[in-house]
Short mmCIF file of C-alpha atoms and ligand atoms in Angstrom, two decimals:
data_model
loop_
_atom_site.label_atom_id
_atom_site.label_comp_id
_atom_site.label_asym_id
_atom_site.label_seq_id
_atom_site.Cartn_x
_atom_site.Cartn_y
_atom_site.Cartn_z
CA MET F 1 166.78 93.19 192.24
CA LEU F 2 165.55 89.84 193.64
CA ASN F 3 164.54 91.55 196.88
CA ASN F 4 162.56 94.15 194.91
CA VAL F 5 160.61 91.34 193.23
CA LEU F 6 160.11 89.53 196.57
CA ARG F 7 158.79 92.71 198.18
CA ARG F 8 155.94 92.73 195.66
CA VAL F 9 154.86 89.12 196.32
CA PRO F 10 151.77 89.11 198.60
CA THR F 11 152.34 87.03 201.75
CA TRP F 12 149.07 85.11 201.28
CA THR F 13 150.55 83.43 198.18
CA ILE F 14 152.76 81.41 200.57
CA TYR F 15 149.64 79.95 202.21
CA ILE F 16 148.23 79.03 198.79
CA ALA F 17 151.51 77.46 197.56
CA GLY F 18 152.10 75.71 200.90
CA SER F 19 148.62 74.18 200.91
CA LEU F 20 149.07 72.60 197.47
CA PRO F 21 150.84 69.41 198.72
CA ALA F 22 147.94 68.76 201.16
CA VAL F 23 145.37 69.42 198.41
CA TRP F 24 147.29 67.08 196.06
CA MET F 25 147.39 64.36 198.75
CA ALA F 26 143.64 64.79 199.38
CA TYR F 27 142.97 64.52 195.62
CA GLN F 28 145.13 61.38 195.34
CA THR F 29 143.37 59.83 198.35
CA LEU F 30 139.89 60.56 196.99
CA THR F 31 140.76 59.19 193.55
CA GLY F 32 142.45 56.08 194.99
CA LYS F 33 145.85 57.03 193.53
CA ILE F 34 147.73 57.52 196.79
CA GLY F 35 149.32 54.05 196.67
CA ILE F 36 148.85 50.58 198.09
CA ASP F 37 149.22 51.73 201.72
CA PRO F 38 147.18 54.96 201.93
CA VAL F 39 147.55 55.39 205.71
CA ARG F 40 151.34 55.29 205.57
CA ALA F 41 151.46 57.44 202.41
CA ILE F 42 149.32 60.14 204.05
CA GLU F 43 151.31 60.01 207.32
CA TRP F 44 154.63 60.16 205.48
CA GLY F 45 153.57 62.87 203.05
CA LEU F 46 152.33 65.16 205.82
CA GLY F 47 155.42 64.45 208.00
CA LEU F 48 157.81 65.18 205.14
CA TRP F 49 156.15 68.48 204.27
CA ALA F 50 156.18 69.45 207.95
CA LEU F 51 159.93 68.85 208.07
CA ARG F 52 160.61 70.61 204.75
CA LEU F 53 158.69 73.69 205.89
CA LEU F 54 160.40 73.72 209.31
CA ILE F 55 163.80 73.66 207.60
CA ALA F 56 162.65 76.31 205.08
CA THR F 57 161.65 78.54 208.01
CA LEU F 58 165.12 78.14 209.55
CA CYS F 59 166.71 79.10 206.18
CA VAL F 60 165.15 82.58 206.25
CA THR F 61 167.76 84.16 208.57
CA PRO F 62 170.90 82.72 206.88
CA LEU F 63 169.51 83.71 203.48
CA ARG F 64 169.25 87.27 204.79
CA TRP F 65 172.93 87.12 205.70
CA VAL F 66 173.68 86.51 202.01
CA GLY F 67 171.34 89.28 200.83
CA ILE F 68 168.08 87.39 200.08
CA ASN F 69 165.31 88.85 202.20
CA LEU F 70 162.45 86.41 202.82
CA LEU F 71 161.66 87.73 206.29
CA ARG F 72 158.15 88.80 205.23
CA PHE F 73 157.29 85.15 204.57
CA ARG F 74 158.75 83.58 207.74
CA ARG F 75 155.49 83.63 209.71
CA GLN F 76 153.58 81.98 206.85
CA LEU F 77 156.25 79.27 206.46
CA GLY F 78 156.31 78.56 210.21
CA LEU F 79 152.52 78.40 210.51
CA LEU F 80 152.28 76.13 207.48
CA ALA F 81 154.91 73.83 209.02
CA PHE F 82 152.87 73.73 212.22
CA ALA F 83 149.67 72.97 210.28
CA TYR F 84 151.37 70.00 208.56
CA VAL F 85 152.68 68.73 211.94
CA VAL F 86 149.15 68.93 213.39
CA LEU F 87 147.70 67.13 210.35
CA HIS F 88 150.45 64.47 210.59
CA PHE F 89 149.65 63.99 214.29
CA ALA F 90 145.89 63.92 213.55
CA ALA F 91 146.45 61.31 210.80
CA TRP F 92 148.33 59.12 213.28
CA LEU F 93 145.59 59.49 215.94
CA THR F 94 142.67 58.84 213.56
CA ILE F 95 143.41 56.80 210.43
CA ASP F 96 146.41 54.94 211.93
CA MET F 97 145.41 54.41 215.58
CA GLY F 98 141.65 54.68 214.95
CA LEU F 99 141.37 56.74 218.17
CA ARG F 100 141.93 53.54 220.20
CA TRP F 101 143.33 55.22 223.30
CA GLY F 102 144.79 52.01 224.78
CA GLN F 103 146.84 51.42 221.63
CA ILE F 104 147.79 55.11 221.42
CA LEU F 105 149.19 54.99 224.97
CA SER F 106 151.06 51.72 224.39
CA ASP F 107 152.53 53.10 221.11
CA LEU F 108 153.60 56.22 223.00
CA VAL F 109 155.63 54.23 225.52
CA LYS F 110 156.81 51.50 223.13
CA ARG F 111 158.03 53.64 220.24
CA TRP F 112 160.65 56.23 221.08
CA TYR F 113 160.30 57.97 217.75
CA ILE F 114 156.70 58.86 218.69
CA VAL F 115 157.89 60.41 221.98
CA VAL F 116 160.52 62.44 220.08
CA GLY F 117 157.91 63.58 217.51
CA MET F 118 155.56 64.56 220.35
CA ALA F 119 158.34 66.59 222.00
CA ALA F 120 158.88 68.46 218.71
CA LEU F 121 155.14 69.15 218.45
CA VAL F 122 154.99 70.43 222.06
CA LEU F 123 157.92 72.81 221.42
CA LEU F 124 156.12 74.19 218.36
CA LEU F 125 152.89 74.97 220.29
CA PRO F 126 154.07 78.24 221.95
CA LEU F 127 155.61 79.34 218.64
CA ALA F 128 152.37 78.87 216.72
CA ALA F 129 150.36 80.53 219.53
CA THR F 130 152.59 83.63 219.48
CA SER F 131 152.99 83.98 215.71
CA ASN F 132 150.92 87.16 215.57
CA ASN F 133 151.56 90.89 215.95
CA ALA F 134 149.64 91.13 219.26
CA SER F 135 151.99 88.56 220.86
CA ILE F 136 155.10 90.38 219.59
CA ARG F 137 153.76 93.59 221.17
CA ALA F 138 152.78 91.83 224.43
CA LEU F 139 156.08 89.95 224.87
CA GLY F 140 158.36 92.62 223.44
CA PRO F 141 160.60 91.83 220.44
CA LYS F 142 163.56 90.60 222.53
CA ALA F 143 161.60 88.00 224.56
CA TRP F 144 159.61 87.05 221.45
CA ASN F 145 162.83 86.41 219.50
CA ARG F 146 164.28 84.36 222.35
CA LEU F 147 161.08 82.25 222.55
CA HIS F 148 161.16 81.66 218.81
CA LYS F 149 164.65 80.17 219.03
CA LEU F 150 162.70 77.06 220.11
CA ALA F 151 162.31 76.46 216.38
CA TYR F 152 165.88 75.07 216.44
CA PRO F 153 165.43 72.34 219.10
CA ALA F 154 162.00 71.53 217.59
CA THR F 155 163.53 70.98 214.13
CA ILE F 156 166.44 69.00 215.60
CA LEU F 157 163.93 66.71 217.37
CA ALA F 158 161.81 66.43 214.21
CA THR F 159 164.90 65.38 212.22
CA ILE F 160 165.89 62.83 214.87
CA HIS F 161 162.30 61.52 214.74
CA PHE F 162 162.62 61.14 210.96
CA MET F 163 165.97 59.34 211.33
CA MET F 164 164.47 56.97 213.94
CA VAL F 165 161.40 56.13 211.83
CA GLY F 166 163.39 54.84 208.88
CA LYS F 167 166.08 53.03 210.91
CA VAL F 168 168.23 53.03 207.74
CA TYR F 169 169.93 56.28 206.75
CA THR F 170 168.75 56.79 203.19
CA ALA F 171 170.06 59.63 201.01
CA GLU F 172 166.82 61.49 201.79
CA VAL F 173 167.25 61.27 205.57
CA LEU F 174 170.92 62.26 205.32
CA THR F 175 170.04 65.23 203.08
CA TYR F 176 167.63 66.71 205.65
CA ALA F 177 170.03 66.01 208.53
CA GLY F 178 172.89 67.52 206.48
CA ILE F 179 170.98 70.73 205.69
CA LEU F 180 170.09 71.11 209.36
CA CYS F 181 173.75 70.60 210.40
CA VAL F 182 174.89 73.26 207.90
CA LEU F 183 172.26 75.71 209.23
CA LEU F 184 173.32 75.09 212.85
CA ALA F 185 177.05 75.27 212.06
CA TRP F 186 176.54 78.51 210.16
CA ARG F 187 174.72 79.99 213.13
CA VAL F 188 177.39 78.88 215.57
CA ALA F 189 180.11 80.28 213.29
CA ARG F 190 178.33 83.62 213.16
CA PHE F 191 177.09 84.02 216.74
CA GLY F 192 178.68 81.28 218.81
CA LEU F 193 182.00 83.00 219.47
CA ARG F 194 180.26 86.23 220.35
CA GLY F 195 178.02 84.35 222.80
CA ARG F 196 174.79 85.47 221.15
CA LEU F 197 173.59 82.06 219.97
CA TRP F 198 170.41 81.97 222.06
CA SER F 199 169.87 85.65 222.76
C1 HEM T 201 157.62 68.42 214.26
C2 HEM T 201 156.97 67.28 214.35
C3 HEM T 201 157.08 66.13 213.38
C4 HEM T 201 157.68 66.05 212.15
C5 HEM T 201 158.41 67.13 211.36
C6 HEM T 201 157.50 64.68 211.69
C7 HEM T 201 157.99 64.19 210.49
C8 HEM T 201 157.92 62.87 210.11
C9 HEM T 201 158.55 62.30 208.96
C10 HEM T 201 159.40 63.12 207.98
C11 HEM T 201 158.24 60.99 208.91
C12 HEM T 201 158.78 59.94 207.96
C13 HEM T 201 158.30 60.04 206.57
C14 HEM T 201 159.06 59.11 205.68
O1 HEM T 201 159.69 58.15 206.15
O2 HEM T 201 159.05 59.36 204.48
C15 HEM T 201 157.39 60.70 210.03
C16 HEM T 201 156.83 59.47 210.29
C17 HEM T 201 155.97 59.23 211.32
N1 HEM T 201 155.64 60.10 212.33
FE1 HEM T 201 156.21 62.03 212.49
N2 HEM T 201 156.76 63.99 212.62
C18 HEM T 201 156.49 64.85 213.67
C19 HEM T 201 155.76 64.56 214.79
C20 HEM T 201 155.07 63.38 215.00
C21 HEM T 201 154.14 63.13 216.07
C22 HEM T 201 153.73 64.17 217.12
C23 HEM T 201 153.69 61.85 215.91
C24 HEM T 201 152.71 61.09 216.73
C25 HEM T 201 152.47 61.29 217.96
C26 HEM T 201 154.34 61.29 214.76
C27 HEM T 201 154.15 60.01 214.28
C28 HEM T 201 154.74 59.47 213.16
C29 HEM T 201 154.49 58.13 212.66
C30 HEM T 201 153.56 57.10 213.28
C31 HEM T 201 155.26 57.99 211.50
C32 HEM T 201 155.29 56.80 210.53
C33 HEM T 201 156.01 55.63 211.06
C34 HEM T 201 155.86 54.43 210.15
O3 HEM T 201 156.44 54.43 209.09
O4 HEM T 201 155.13 53.53 210.53
N3 HEM T 201 155.17 62.26 214.22
N4 HEM T 201 157.21 61.85 210.74
#
């Protein structure tokens, strides 16, 4: 029943819905309602949506195991997550660092959470570049699937980055880390013993 409804939802609606937080943040910025520290609010908002969408993308497979088929929307969720990561990174480079390359480099070596965030971004690059039908055909489904397992280490690094930024483990941080642990444990429970975790 639910899957019949989902089958009728056009995939482009995910792009529209997923863009709304960015549009809302842009509106709040332009109207001066984003808060007393706009730079931080923009950076945090974009980072949080990147993480939420990464985790949502990883939920697609386990949800299928329990009969909810969102596979048609996985590409849109992944690409939206990547777009928010790129915007988050661009916000740091421009409105935070002001494109001062000396400061950017010193921040990169001084702050470990930036290095961890960069590593997550780098892991996501090949995934975004191959999220199209031509790449699936060129790589073959097996190699493509193996490459896209990089979404797991990328999300683990992104969550560690989030935990390092705050320094204190708030309920919010622990919620994201907890969801990720459940997703990983579920996967290990299903595939780990059969040795198919990464294949
Ligand atoms: C997959 C990649 C990434 C994700 C999911 C992510 C996510 C996040 C999240 C959730 C926050 C904290 C928001 C909050 O506390 O409410 C954050 C903060 C931050 N991130 Fe990222 N991030 C990523 C990559 C990066 C990269 C590549 C950079 C820069 C090179 C970066 C720089 C920062 C900075 C500067 C902060 C704010 C620190 C502060 O409070 O001063 N992040 N990020």
